[in-house]
Structure formats: structure tokens, C-alpha cells
Coordinates of C-alpha atoms in Angstrom, one line a residue:
M891 CA -30.1 58.5 -3.3
A892 CA -28.4 55.2 -2.7
F893 CA -29.9 52.5 -0.4
T894 CA -29.2 53.0 3.3
T895 CA -30.1 50.8 6.2
R896 CA -31.2 53.9 8.1
P897 CA -31.3 57.7 7.4
E898 CA -28.4 60.0 7.9
L899 CA -29.5 61.7 11.1
R900 CA -29.6 65.5 11.2
G901 CA -30.3 67.9 13.9
T902 CA -29.2 71.1 15.7
F903 CA -28.8 70.0 19.3
G904 CA -26.2 67.1 19.3
A905 CA -25.2 63.8 17.9
V906 CA -23.5 60.6 19.2
S907 CA -22.5 57.6 17.1
S908 CA -21.1 54.5 18.6
T909 CA -20.7 50.7 18.1
H910 CA -23.3 49.9 20.7
W911 CA -26.8 51.5 21.0
L912 CA -26.5 51.8 24.8
S913 CA -23.4 53.8 24.5
A914 CA -24.9 56.2 22.0
A915 CA -28.1 56.6 24.1
V916 CA -26.0 57.4 27.2
G917 CA -23.9 59.9 25.4
M918 CA -27.0 61.7 24.2
S919 CA -28.4 61.7 27.8
I920 CA -25.3 63.6 28.9
L921 CA -25.9 66.2 26.2
E922 CA -29.5 66.5 27.2
K923 CA -28.3 67.5 30.7
G924 CA -26.6 70.5 29.2
H925 CA -23.1 69.0 29.0
T926 CA -20.7 68.9 26.1
A927 CA -19.5 66.5 23.5
F928 CA -16.5 65.9 25.7
D929 CA -18.6 64.8 28.6
A930 CA -20.8 62.7 26.3
A931 CA -17.8 60.9 24.9
V932 CA -16.5 60.0 28.4
A933 CA -19.8 58.6 29.6
A934 CA -20.3 56.7 26.4
G935 CA -16.7 55.3 26.6
F936 CA -17.2 54.0 30.1
V937 CA -20.4 52.3 29.1
L938 CA -18.7 50.6 26.2
Q939 CA -16.3 49.0 28.6
V940 CA -19.2 47.4 30.4
V941 CA -21.5 46.5 27.5
E942 CA -18.8 45.3 25.0
P943 CA -16.4 43.5 27.3
H944 CA -15.3 41.2 24.5
L945 CA -14.1 44.3 22.6
N946 CA -12.6 46.6 25.2
G947 CA -12.4 47.1 29.0
P948 CA -11.1 49.3 31.8
G949 CA -7.7 47.7 31.5
G950 CA -7.4 48.8 27.9
E951 CA -6.4 51.9 26.0
V952 CA -7.9 54.8 24.0
P953 CA -6.5 57.4 21.6
I954 CA -8.8 60.5 21.6
I955 CA -8.9 63.4 19.1
V956 CA -10.5 66.5 20.7
S957 CA -11.8 69.4 18.6
P958 CA -13.0 72.3 20.7
A959 CA -15.3 74.7 18.8
G960 CA -13.3 77.5 17.3
A961 CA -9.9 75.8 17.6
D962 CA -7.5 76.1 14.8
K963 CA -6.7 72.4 15.1
P964 CA -7.6 69.4 17.3
V965 CA -5.6 68.0 20.2
V966 CA -4.7 64.3 20.8
I967 CA -5.0 62.7 24.2
S968 CA -2.9 59.5 24.1
G969 CA -4.5 56.9 26.3
Q970 CA -2.0 54.3 25.0
G971 CA -0.1 53.1 28.0
P972 CA 3.6 52.1 27.7
V973 CA 5.1 48.7 28.3
P974 CA 6.7 48.3 31.8
A975 CA 10.2 49.5 32.6
K976 CA 11.3 45.9 32.9
A977 CA 10.1 45.0 29.4
T978 CA 13.3 44.4 27.3
I979 CA 14.0 42.3 24.3
E980 CA 16.6 40.4 26.4
H981 CA 13.9 39.4 28.9
Y982 CA 11.6 38.0 26.3
R983 CA 14.4 36.3 24.4
G984 CA 15.5 34.8 27.6
L985 CA 12.2 33.1 27.9
G986 CA 12.7 31.4 24.6
L987 CA 10.3 33.7 22.7
D988 CA 10.6 35.3 19.3
L989 CA 7.2 37.0 19.4
I990 CA 5.4 38.6 22.3
P991 CA 2.4 36.3 23.0
G992 CA -1.1 37.6 21.9
T993 CA -2.6 36.8 25.3
G994 CA -1.3 36.8 28.9
M995 CA 0.7 39.0 31.2
L996 CA 3.8 39.4 29.0
A997 CA 1.7 41.4 26.5
A998 CA 0.3 43.7 29.2
C999 CA 0.9 47.5 29.0
V1000 CA 0.0 50.1 31.6
P1001 CA -3.8 50.6 31.2
G1002 CA -4.2 54.0 29.7
A1003 CA -7.9 54.4 29.0
F1004 CA -9.0 55.5 32.5
G1005 CA -6.3 58.3 32.5
A1006 CA -7.2 59.5 29.1
W1007 CA -11.0 59.6 29.7
L1008 CA -10.5 61.6 32.9
T1009 CA -8.0 63.9 31.3
L1010 CA -10.6 64.7 28.7
L1011 CA -13.3 65.2 31.4
R1012 CA -11.0 67.4 33.5
D1013 CA -9.5 69.6 30.8
Y1014 CA -12.5 70.0 28.4
G1015 CA -15.7 68.8 30.1
T1016 CA -18.2 70.3 32.5
A1017 CA -19.8 67.2 34.1
E1018 CA -18.9 65.7 37.4
L1019 CA -17.1 62.4 37.5
E1020 CA -20.1 60.8 39.1
D1021 CA -22.3 62.0 36.2
V1022 CA -20.2 60.2 33.6
L1023 CA -19.6 57.0 35.6
A1024 CA -23.2 56.5 36.9
P1025 CA -24.5 54.8 33.7
A1026 CA -21.6 52.4 33.5
I1027 CA -22.0 51.5 37.2
G1028 CA -25.7 51.0 36.6
Y1029 CA -25.2 48.6 33.7
A1030 CA -22.4 46.7 35.7
E1031 CA -24.5 46.4 38.8
N1032 CA -28.0 45.9 37.4
G1033 CA -27.1 44.2 34.1
H1034 CA -27.2 44.8 30.4
P1035 CA -28.7 42.5 27.8
L1036 CA -26.0 40.4 26.1
V1037 CA -25.7 40.7 22.4
P1038 CA -25.1 37.3 20.6
R1039 CA -21.4 38.0 20.0
I1040 CA -20.6 38.4 23.7
A1041 CA -22.5 35.2 24.7
N1042 CA -20.8 33.3 21.9
T1043 CA -17.4 34.6 22.8
I1044 CA -17.8 33.6 26.5
A1045 CA -19.0 30.2 25.4
A1046 CA -16.0 29.8 23.2
M1047 CA -13.6 30.9 26.0
R1048 CA -15.2 28.6 28.6
P1049 CA -12.6 25.8 28.3
L1050 CA -9.8 28.3 28.8
F1051 CA -11.5 30.0 31.7
E1052 CA -12.2 26.7 33.5
T1053 CA -8.8 25.2 32.8
H1054 CA -6.4 28.2 33.2
W1055 CA -8.2 31.4 34.1
P1056 CA -10.4 30.7 37.1
T1057 CA -10.9 34.4 38.0
S1058 CA -12.4 34.9 34.6
A1059 CA -14.7 31.9 35.0
A1060 CA -15.9 33.5 38.3
T1061 CA -16.9 36.7 36.4
Y1062 CA -18.1 35.4 33.1
L1063 CA -19.5 32.0 34.0
P1064 CA -21.9 32.9 36.8
G1065 CA -23.2 29.7 38.4
G1066 CA -20.8 27.7 36.3
K1067 CA -22.8 28.5 33.1
A1068 CA -22.1 30.6 30.1
P1069 CA -24.6 33.5 30.0
E1070 CA -27.4 33.5 27.4
T1071 CA -28.0 36.0 24.5
G1072 CA -30.5 38.6 25.4
K1073 CA -30.4 38.0 29.2
L1074 CA -29.0 40.5 31.7
F1075 CA -25.3 40.1 32.5
R1076 CA -23.7 41.8 35.5
N1077 CA -20.2 42.6 36.6
R1078 CA -20.8 43.6 40.2
E1079 CA -17.1 43.5 41.1
L1080 CA -16.5 46.3 38.6
A1081 CA -19.5 48.2 39.8
A1082 CA -18.2 47.9 43.4
L1083 CA -14.8 49.2 42.3
Y1084 CA -16.2 52.3 40.6
T1085 CA -18.5 52.9 43.6
E1086 CA -15.6 52.8 46.0
L1087 CA -13.6 55.1 43.6
L1088 CA -16.4 57.7 43.6
K1089 CA -16.7 57.4 47.4
Q1090 CA -13.0 58.3 47.8
A1091 CA -13.0 60.9 45.1
N1092 CA -16.1 62.7 46.4
K1093 CA -14.2 63.6 49.6
A1094 CA -12.3 66.3 47.6
S1095 CA -13.8 69.8 47.6
T1096 CA -13.7 70.8 43.9
R1097 CA -14.5 69.1 40.5
E1098 CA -10.9 69.1 39.4
A1099 CA -9.7 67.7 42.8
R1100 CA -12.3 64.9 42.6
I1101 CA -11.1 63.9 39.2
Q1102 CA -7.5 64.0 40.4
A1103 CA -8.4 61.9 43.4
A1104 CA -9.9 59.3 41.1
L1105 CA -6.7 59.3 39.0
D1106 CA -4.7 58.8 42.2
F1107 CA -7.0 55.9 43.2
W1108 CA -6.4 54.3 39.9
Y1109 CA -2.7 54.9 39.2
R1110 CA -1.2 55.4 42.7
G1111 CA -3.8 53.6 45.0
P1112 CA -5.8 50.4 45.3
V1113 CA -6.1 49.7 41.5
A1114 CA -2.4 50.1 40.9
E1115 CA -1.6 47.9 44.0
K1116 CA -3.9 45.1 42.8
I1117 CA -2.5 45.2 39.2
A1118 CA 1.1 45.1 40.4
A1119 CA 0.5 42.3 42.9
F1120 CA -1.3 40.2 40.2
C1121 CA 1.6 40.7 37.8
E1122 CA 4.2 39.8 40.4
N1123 CA 2.5 36.7 41.8
E1124 CA 0.3 35.0 39.2
D1125 CA 1.6 32.6 36.6
V1126 CA -0.8 33.1 33.7
W1127 CA -1.2 30.7 30.7
D1128 CA -0.8 32.4 27.3
V1129 CA -0.7 31.4 23.6
S1130 CA 2.9 30.3 23.9
G1131 CA 1.5 27.3 25.6
R1132 CA 3.3 28.2 28.9
H1133 CA 2.7 30.2 32.0
H1134 CA 4.3 33.6 32.5
R1135 CA 4.1 36.4 35.1
G1136 CA 3.6 40.1 34.2
L1137 CA 6.1 42.9 34.5
I1138 CA 3.9 45.9 35.5
T1139 CA 4.9 47.4 38.8
A1140 CA 3.4 50.0 41.1
D1141 CA 6.1 52.5 39.8
D1142 CA 5.0 51.8 36.2
M1143 CA 1.4 52.7 37.1
A1144 CA 2.4 55.8 39.2
N1145 CA 4.6 57.2 36.4
F1146 CA 1.9 57.1 33.8
T1147 CA 0.3 60.3 32.6
P1148 CA -1.6 60.5 29.3
K1149 CA 0.4 62.5 26.8
I1150 CA -1.3 65.6 25.3
E1151 CA 0.0 65.9 21.7
A1152 CA -0.4 67.8 18.5
P1153 CA -1.9 65.7 15.7
V1154 CA -0.3 65.1 12.3
S1155 CA -2.3 66.1 9.2
T1156 CA -2.4 66.4 5.5
T1157 CA -4.5 68.6 3.2
Y1158 CA -6.8 67.0 0.7
G1159 CA -8.7 69.6 -1.4
D1160 CA -10.7 71.7 0.9
Y1161 CA -10.2 69.3 3.8
E1162 CA -7.4 68.8 6.4
V1163 CA -7.4 65.4 7.9
F1164 CA -5.9 65.0 11.4
K1165 CA -4.6 61.8 12.9
C1166 CA -2.6 60.6 15.9
G1167 CA 1.2 60.5 15.5
P1168 CA 3.4 57.5 14.4
W1169 CA 3.0 55.8 17.8
S1170 CA -0.3 54.8 16.1
Q1171 CA -0.9 53.7 12.5
G1172 CA -2.8 57.0 12.0
P1173 CA -0.4 58.5 9.5
V1174 CA -1.1 55.6 7.1
L1175 CA -4.4 57.3 6.2
L1176 CA -2.6 60.5 5.5
Q1177 CA 0.0 58.8 3.3
M1178 CA -2.7 57.0 1.4
L1179 CA -4.5 60.3 0.7
N1180 CA -1.3 61.9 -0.5
I1181 CA -0.6 59.0 -2.8
L1182 CA -4.1 59.1 -4.2
K1183 CA -4.1 62.9 -4.8
G1184 CA -2.3 62.4 -8.0
T1185 CA -4.5 59.6 -9.4
D1186 CA -8.0 59.7 -10.9
I1187 CA -9.6 58.4 -7.7
A1188 CA -12.0 61.3 -7.7
S1189 CA -13.6 60.4 -11.0
V1190 CA -13.6 56.6 -11.0
D1191 CA -16.7 54.6 -10.0
P1192 CA -16.5 54.3 -6.2
M1193 CA -18.0 50.7 -6.5
G1194 CA -15.8 49.7 -9.4
P1195 CA -12.6 47.8 -9.8
D1196 CA -10.4 50.8 -10.5
F1197 CA -11.4 52.3 -7.1
V1198 CA -10.6 49.1 -5.3
H1199 CA -7.3 48.6 -7.1
L1200 CA -6.1 52.2 -6.4
V1201 CA -7.0 52.1 -2.7
V1202 CA -5.5 48.6 -2.2
E1203 CA -2.2 49.5 -3.9
A1204 CA -1.9 52.8 -2.0
A1205 CA -2.6 50.8 1.2
K1206 CA 0.2 48.3 0.4
L1207 CA 2.7 51.1 0.1
A1208 CA 1.6 53.1 3.1
M1209 CA 1.5 49.9 5.3
A1210 CA 5.0 49.0 4.2
D1211 CA 6.2 52.4 5.4
R1212 CA 4.3 51.8 8.7
E1213 CA 6.2 48.6 9.3
S1214 CA 9.6 50.1 8.5
W1215 CA 9.3 53.6 9.9
Y1216 CA 6.5 54.0 12.6
G1217 CA 7.0 53.6 16.3
D1218 CA 7.1 55.5 19.6
G1219 CA 10.7 54.7 20.4
G1220 CA 12.4 55.5 17.1
D1221 CA 13.5 58.3 14.7
V1222 CA 10.4 58.6 12.5
P1223 CA 10.9 60.8 9.4
M1224 CA 7.3 62.0 9.6
A1225 CA 7.7 65.3 7.7
T1226 CA 9.2 63.5 4.7
L1227 CA 6.7 60.6 4.8
L1228 CA 3.9 63.2 4.6
S1229 CA 5.5 65.3 1.9
D1230 CA 4.1 65.7 -1.6
A1231 CA 7.5 64.9 -3.1
Y1232 CA 7.7 61.6 -1.2
A1233 CA 4.1 60.8 -2.2
D1234 CA 5.1 61.3 -5.9
T1235 CA 7.8 58.6 -5.6
R1236 CA 5.4 56.2 -4.0
R1237 CA 2.5 56.8 -6.4
A1238 CA 4.9 56.0 -9.3
L1239 CA 5.1 52.4 -8.1
I1240 CA 1.4 51.8 -8.7
G1241 CA 0.8 49.9 -11.9
D1242 CA -2.1 48.2 -13.6
E1243 CA -1.4 44.9 -11.9
A1244 CA -1.6 44.0 -8.2
S1245 CA 1.8 44.2 -6.5
L1246 CA 2.9 41.1 -4.6
E1247 CA 5.9 42.8 -3.1
V1248 CA 6.4 44.6 0.2
R1249 CA 8.0 47.9 -0.8
P1250 CA 8.8 50.4 2.0
G1251 CA 10.2 53.7 0.8
R1252 CA 13.5 55.5 1.4
P1253 CA 12.6 58.8 3.1
D1254 CA 15.6 61.1 3.2
G1255 CA 17.6 58.4 1.4
R1256 CA 17.5 56.1 4.4
N1257 CA 17.5 52.3 4.0
P1258 CA 14.2 50.9 5.3
P1259 CA 14.6 48.3 8.2
M1260 CA 12.4 45.3 7.5
P1261 CA 10.6 43.3 10.1
P1262 CA 10.2 39.5 9.7
H1263 CA 7.6 38.3 7.2
R1264 CA 5.7 35.2 8.3
K1265 CA 3.3 33.7 5.8
V1266 CA -0.1 32.7 7.0
G1267 CA -0.2 29.3 8.5
T1268 CA 3.4 28.9 9.3
I1269 CA 3.0 29.3 13.1
A1270 CA 1.2 26.7 15.2
Q1271 CA -1.1 27.8 18.0
P1272 CA -1.6 25.6 21.1
G1273 CA -5.2 26.7 21.8
L1274 CA -7.6 29.4 22.7
G1275 CA -6.4 33.0 22.8
G1276 CA -5.0 35.3 20.2
G1277 CA -4.5 38.8 19.0
E1278 CA -7.0 41.5 18.1
P1279 CA -8.4 42.4 14.8
T1280 CA -11.6 41.9 12.9
V1281 CA -10.5 39.0 10.8
A1282 CA -11.8 37.0 7.9
K1283 CA -14.3 34.4 9.1
E1284 CA -13.2 30.8 8.8
Q1285 CA -15.2 29.2 11.5
K1286 CA -18.5 30.6 12.5
L1287 CA -20.0 30.3 16.0
P1288 CA -23.7 29.6 16.4
N1289 CA -25.9 32.6 15.8
D1290 CA -22.9 34.7 14.7
A1291 CA -23.6 38.2 13.7
A1292 CA -22.2 39.4 10.4
G1293 CA -19.3 41.8 10.7
E1294 CA -18.1 40.5 14.0
P1295 CA -14.9 38.6 14.8
T1296 CA -15.1 34.8 15.0
L1297 CA -12.8 31.9 15.7
T1298 CA -9.7 31.9 13.5
R1299 CA -8.5 28.9 11.6
E1300 CA -6.4 27.9 14.6
G1301 CA -9.4 28.1 17.0
A1302 CA -8.1 31.4 18.5
Q1303 CA -10.8 33.7 19.8
R1304 CA -9.9 37.2 19.0
G1305 CA -11.1 40.5 20.5
D1306 CA -11.7 43.8 18.7
T1307 CA -12.3 47.4 19.3
V1308 CA -15.1 50.0 19.7
Q1309 CA -15.7 53.5 18.6
V1310 CA -17.5 56.7 19.8
S1311 CA -17.9 60.0 18.0
T1312 CA -19.7 63.0 19.4
V1313 CA -20.6 66.6 18.5
D1314 CA -22.7 69.1 20.4
R1315 CA -24.7 72.3 19.6
W1316 CA -21.6 74.5 20.3
G1317 CA -19.6 72.6 17.7
N1318 CA -17.3 70.7 19.9
M1319 CA -16.3 67.3 18.5
V1320 CA -14.6 64.1 19.7
S1321 CA -13.4 60.9 18.0
A1322 CA -12.2 58.1 20.2
T1323 CA -11.3 54.5 19.5
P1324 CA -11.2 52.4 22.8
S1325 CA -9.8 48.9 22.8
G1326 CA -7.8 46.4 24.8
G1327 CA -8.5 44.6 28.0
W1328 CA -11.1 42.5 26.3
L1329 CA -12.2 39.3 28.2
Q1330 CA -10.2 37.1 25.8
S1331 CA -6.9 38.8 26.5
N1332 CA -6.0 38.1 30.2
P1333 CA -7.6 36.7 33.3
V1334 CA -9.8 39.0 35.4
I1335 CA -7.9 40.6 38.3
P1336 CA -9.6 39.8 41.6
G1337 CA -11.1 42.8 43.3
L1338 CA -11.1 44.8 40.0
G1339 CA -13.5 42.9 37.7
F1340 CA -11.4 43.6 34.6
C1341 CA -8.3 42.2 32.8
L1342 CA -5.3 43.9 31.3
T1343 CA -4.6 44.8 27.7
T1344 CA -2.3 42.8 25.4
R1345 CA -1.2 45.7 23.2
A1346 CA 2.5 45.0 23.7
Q1347 CA 2.2 42.2 21.1
M1348 CA 2.7 44.9 18.5
F1349 CA 6.4 45.3 19.4
W1350 CA 9.0 43.3 17.5
L1351 CA 11.6 41.4 19.4
E1352 CA 14.2 42.1 16.6
E1353 CA 16.6 45.0 17.2
G1354 CA 16.9 48.0 15.0
L1355 CA 13.3 48.7 14.2
N1356 CA 11.4 51.8 15.2
S1357 CA 8.8 49.4 16.7
S1358 CA 11.3 47.2 18.4
L1359 CA 10.5 46.6 22.1
K1360 CA 12.0 49.2 24.4
P1361 CA 11.2 49.8 28.1
S1362 CA 8.6 52.4 29.0
V1363 CA 7.5 53.3 25.4
R1364 CA 4.2 52.9 23.7
P1365 CA 3.5 50.1 21.3
R1366 CA 2.7 51.2 17.7
T1367 CA -1.0 50.7 18.1
T1368 CA -3.6 50.1 15.4
L1369 CA -6.1 52.4 17.1
T1370 CA -6.6 55.4 14.9
P1371 CA -9.6 57.8 15.3
S1372 CA -10.0 60.5 12.6
T1373 CA -11.0 64.2 12.6
V1374 CA -11.5 66.3 9.5
F1375 CA -11.6 70.1 9.2
R1376 CA -13.2 71.7 6.1
D1377 CA -12.2 75.2 5.1
G1378 CA -10.3 75.6 8.4
K1379 CA -13.2 74.6 10.7
P1380 CA -14.1 71.3 12.4
Y1381 CA -16.2 69.2 10.1
M1382 CA -16.2 65.5 10.8
A1383 CA -15.2 63.0 13.5
F1384 CA -15.2 59.2 12.7
G1385 CA -13.5 55.9 13.3
T1386 CA -13.9 52.1 13.3
P1387 CA -12.8 49.0 15.0
G1388 CA -10.8 46.6 12.9
G1389 CA -7.1 46.4 13.7
D1390 CA -5.0 46.8 10.6
Q1391 CA -8.1 47.5 8.5
Q1392 CA -9.1 50.6 10.4
D1393 CA -7.5 53.2 8.2
Q1394 CA -8.4 51.3 5.1
W1395 CA -12.1 51.4 5.9
Q1396 CA -12.0 55.0 7.0
L1397 CA -10.2 56.0 3.8
I1398 CA -12.9 54.3 1.7
M1399 CA -15.7 56.0 3.6
F1400 CA -14.0 59.4 3.4
L1401 CA -13.3 59.2 -0.4
R1402 CA -16.9 58.2 -1.2
H1403 CA -18.2 61.0 1.0
V1404 CA -16.0 63.6 -0.6
H1405 CA -15.9 62.5 -4.2
A1406 CA -19.1 60.6 -4.8
G1407 CA -21.3 62.9 -2.7
M1408 CA -22.5 60.1 -0.4
N1409 CA -23.9 61.3 2.9
L1410 CA -22.4 59.7 6.1
Q1411 CA -24.8 56.8 6.2
E1412 CA -24.5 56.0 2.5
A1413 CA -20.8 56.0 2.7
I1414 CA -20.9 53.7 5.8
D1415 CA -23.4 51.3 4.2
A1416 CA -21.7 51.0 0.8
P1417 CA -19.8 47.7 0.2
S1418 CA -16.3 47.8 1.4
F1419 CA -13.0 45.8 1.3
H1420 CA -9.5 45.6 2.7
T1421 CA -6.1 44.1 2.0
D1422 CA -4.0 41.9 4.3
H1423 CA -0.8 42.5 2.3
L1424 CA 1.0 43.6 5.4
P1425 CA 2.6 42.1 8.5
S1426 CA -0.3 41.8 11.0
S1427 CA 0.0 43.9 14.1
F1428 CA -1.2 41.0 16.1
W1429 CA 0.2 37.7 17.1
P1430 CA 1.3 35.6 15.2
R1431 CA 2.2 38.6 13.0
E1432 CA 1.5 36.9 9.7
I1433 CA 1.3 38.5 6.2
S1434 CA -0.9 37.4 3.2
L1435 CA 0.7 38.8 0.0
G1436 CA -1.8 40.1 -2.5
A1437 CA -4.8 39.2 -0.3
V1438 CA -8.0 41.3 -0.7
T1439 CA -11.3 40.7 1.0
I1440 CA -14.4 42.3 -0.5
E1441 CA -18.0 42.1 0.6
G1442 CA -20.2 39.8 -1.4
R1443 CA -22.3 42.7 -2.6
Y1444 CA -19.7 43.5 -5.2
G1445 CA -20.7 42.4 -8.6
E1446 CA -19.2 39.5 -10.6
Q1447 CA -17.7 41.9 -13.1
T1448 CA -15.8 43.8 -10.5
R1449 CA -14.6 40.6 -8.9
A1450 CA -13.4 39.2 -12.2
E1451 CA -11.5 42.3 -13.1
L1452 CA -9.7 42.4 -9.8
A1453 CA -8.8 38.8 -10.1
R1454 CA -7.5 39.4 -13.6
R1455 CA -5.2 42.1 -12.2
G1456 CA -3.7 39.6 -9.8
H1457 CA -5.5 40.4 -6.6
K1458 CA -6.0 37.3 -4.5
L1459 CA -9.7 37.7 -3.6
T1460 CA -11.7 36.4 -0.7
I1461 CA -15.4 37.1 -0.9
G1462 CA -16.7 38.0 2.5
D1463 CA -20.2 38.2 3.8
D1464 CA -22.4 40.9 2.3
W1465 CA -22.2 43.0 5.4
S1466 CA -18.8 42.2 7.0
E1467 CA -16.3 45.0 6.3
G1468 CA -16.0 47.8 8.8
R1469 CA -17.9 49.1 11.8
L1470 CA -17.7 52.9 11.2
S1471 CA -19.3 55.5 13.4
A1472 CA -19.3 59.2 12.2
V1473 CA -20.6 62.6 13.2
A1474 CA -20.3 65.9 11.3
R1475 CA -21.1 69.6 11.6
E1476 CA -21.6 72.3 9.0
M1477 CA -23.2 75.7 8.8
D1478 CA -26.6 76.1 7.3
G1479 CA -26.8 79.8 6.9
A1480 CA -26.3 81.2 10.4
S1481 CA -27.2 77.9 12.1
L1482 CA -25.1 74.9 12.9
L1483 CA -26.4 71.7 11.4
L1484 CA -25.2 68.4 12.9
K1485 CA -25.2 65.0 11.2
A1486 CA -24.5 61.4 12.2
G1487 CA -24.3 57.9 10.7
A1488 CA -23.7 54.5 12.3
N1489 CA -22.6 51.0 11.2
P1490 CA -25.4 48.4 10.5
R1491 CA -22.9 45.5 10.3
G1492 CA -23.3 43.3 13.4
V1493 CA -26.7 44.8 14.1
Q1494 CA -25.4 46.7 17.0
G1495 CA -24.0 50.2 16.2
Y1496 CA -26.3 53.2 16.5
A1497 CA -26.3 56.9 16.2
V1498 CA -28.6 59.3 18.0
A1499 CA -29.2 62.9 17.0
R1500 CA -31.7 65.7 17.3

């Protein structure tokens, strides 16, 4: 058995894995009350908004893959809100912009997370809204102990809060001081909002009516009114170095309903892997699996250079297709992109040496549109702010935890994402990847206690791309939970934060689990890597050709061989790549056996199972 930081948890009652221990514990408490994996995921998700405000918030988004026990396939609930109806390329170009800023109101989408969580609760759960909101309200009202990353993030953002975003200073700098690690932090404004929401919702006579009343409160009532008024009236500083107002209106809020969709999938041996559609980057994982089917990936050393090389080269090809073909508002040739014949043509491009080209394919003979390629370091940044992902560390904050985002080379403080995966004794499963609305993205809206997402930065302001900005469509998000069926039955739910790296890290874990026989925890703990040979989904949308970051635990022989093949290596910290959370279920005779693993990187993620 390989070294693990903790055991793979096994039980028969239920399991919850998350990026924060409080979220996992709350999810299990919901299961203990007799509710389902669906209810547990909702409660855990609301807690994550409170206890990881630097990584997600109520004004963010969440894609959710729902697998009811006995279902032939899962269902996707899209909690990715669209851009406003007024959001056009002409509007942004008229402001002198060629990129949507990574912070501020111009990047704001309709907040979809609340609608998605309540849709999951209403359509699949059994708990009352009050049951799943109570833990989040408790932590917001009474406080939760700050992990080092949050305290450091707030301290780094202090100059921006005090200079440009005073409403954020009022929330995150209580008494004019940055909060301390390990001390209790409260967001009483958010607690009051949820308390009032429950007060109004509980006037309805049935469970479904109470959930609907809460949705109306959010999207057609006081929350929508405050968001629309803030967008209309507040000039907010962003990374363009200027002040802009938002575009979200009350009509944008009222017209939002989470989309219920079929997933896309591919078969891989005895497994069928399900992802969200091409409004996300989810199909990238499926394309990589299809490419790797025809290689010797199953037999190579999962810690060796051949494994790293094959995965990186497959990722380059799939990500090139993502940039040319994915998007909510375009004609995406999804069937062809996921076909075996197309994978054969892509696989043939993988050689012994690292490719330094960006090579999108020609599905159905179509010429690939190409977004701009901006090399790293070519775009100046005026100050604090920035996009999302877990990025390579270049400046460390004091007491920084391994595996967490840090200041970028420009001094930009980036947010990230969270994850929750749940399974119950009946076999129901959920994988959800909440993000957006982190405290670094936008100023706190008075009376709400949270800020808006900046997911619109993923649109291009060039015409003719499937991910070109269009009114009222969803940005092509990086958020990408995963669900796997084995032999036609739900088997595993997993995911990770990490922006453009999410599907790369999930692929690596899945391959090691399937081919190397690693259990969930072993596969999560094993050294990992990623490539940045792709246009970043986040402002300033840069690309780093040939770049590969690997954890320092890789041996010198592997590093030397990868460098010999032309990969431009960065050696990261020993525990810096990925923040995976996973649960699984399988039959042990006539009994259902449940399993869970959680990420040790950052000393924060935890799984609970019994």
C-alpha cells in the first residue's frame, strides 16, 4: 500500500468529502438526521460560502451533477448564471476594453448558486430549507475560526478595501483591523439576510412552496432589488485601473432559472464518465480519456515521465479544442469532438517530444476559430485584483499554506473554488463545484453581506468564437464536477478547485485509481502536475507554451527526462497540485459499501464517513 496522509474512509451509512472540514461535518450531520446525499450537499454548500469566503460566496455559481440511486444516468443542474442582457461586445469595446476585467462589476453574471442549490433541494431532497440553511446562519452569526489563507487574503486585500471598496472593508476589516488566523470571524449581515429570507419563506404552507418563496425572495424580491440598484448606481474600481458600473438588472435576476440538462459522457473500459456540457470545460476530461484510450497509459508507471508526458500532451490537444469550440452561445460539434474517430486523429499528433504549438482540431472539416494568444508577462496590471485559478506561487504571504493560491507576480490576489461530494446509504450521489463571488472579486453589496461573481471574464471580446460575449448566455466556465458509473451503476463522484487545472488533476486521479489500483486517498495523495499550455480562462488570459508544473516529490530522473523531451518545467512545492474530494460506492455482496477520500494539501479538506 502506498503512503497516504490518512486512510481511505469506508462505511455503509454515508460519506461527505469537501475542501473544508466544517462543510464535511455539516453534510454528515444532515445524513445523520435521516436525510439524503442531496440534502447533505446543499447544507455543505451553504456552509462553504461562509467558511471559505475567499474561494466562493452566495453571489457565485455552482454546477451540480446529481445521481439518484437506480438512475440510468445522472442529471446536471446548471447553477452558472448568464451575463446580463445588456452585456455586448460593443458595450465593452466602447469603454476602451479588449478584455473583460478580472474584478469589478463588468465581469458580474447573474448569481446562480442559490437557485441551483434550492433546485437540488426541491427536486431531489427531503429536508426543509431551514434545516440546510441553519448551519450556515450559525457560522455567519456566531463565527467560524479563520484558516490562515483567509486571514492572509484579507490582509493582502486591505489596501484595496480601504481605498476603493469601503463596503468590503466594513465586512472584512472589523474595527478597522484585519482578522487573525484561528480567531472567530462573523458575517452578521449575511446571517441577517438568510434569517429574513427564512422568515418570509416559512409563511408558505408546504415544503415546495417555502423553497419557491425563497427563490422569489432572491431572484424577484429584496436580493434582486439590492443587486440591481448596486449595479446601476455604484462606480466600482477594477483591474482595468478605472471605475465601472454593472449591467445586471432586476429583469436579469427575475428571468434566471437554473437549467436542468443531460450530461455528456464517454466510455472508458468498464466506466462511463459524465460531465457538464460545453458551457463548462467538462468535455475536456472526456476528450483526454478518448485520446489516451489508444495509448499505453494503462501500463506505464503512474509516477514516471511517460505518464506525465502522455497526460500533458493529451491535455494540450483537448484544451486547444476547448478554446476553439466550446461555449454556451455557439454551434459546438460535441458529438464529433467525443467520437472515437476524432480521438484517433488527435492521438496521432502526440510524439515523443513536447509540443510547443496550439493545435485545435477540425471536427466535421470545420476550420477552428482561434482566440488571441497573449504570452505571460505582456499585460501590465495596475494593482490588486485578478482572476481565479490556483496558480503557481511566485510570492508567498506569511504563514501561507501549501496548495493554496497566493499573490501572483503582478501582486494580484486571486480567488479559487471549493468542492463537495456526497453519497448516502441508499446510493444517491452528488458532485458539486461551487465558486465565484469570492471576497477578492467585487465589493460587498450593502444589506446582503456578499459580493458578485466575476465569471464573465471568461468571454472573449473578439467576434466569431463560440465563447465570444453574447447577451444572456453563460460564460464557458472552468467549473467541472465529475461522476463515474461502473458497469452501468453510479460509482464515484469527485472534483477539485483549480481553474484550468481542474480536469487535468481529476484525470490524473482517475487514471491512477483505475489502472494502478490506488484507492481514493492514495490517488489523491500521489504527486501531481499540470500544464499551462493553454490560454488562461482568467484575466489577463495569458498562455505559457510548453509549461508544466510538477510537485517537488517527483524524482530527479523523472524531471530530467521530461526536460529532455522539451517540457518547460516548474518544480512546485511538494504538496501543491490539486485539492480533490471524492466519494464512491460499490456492492460488497448484497451490501452497499461507501468510500471517501479528501485532499491534504492546504491542511483544510476533510472527508467524513461511517
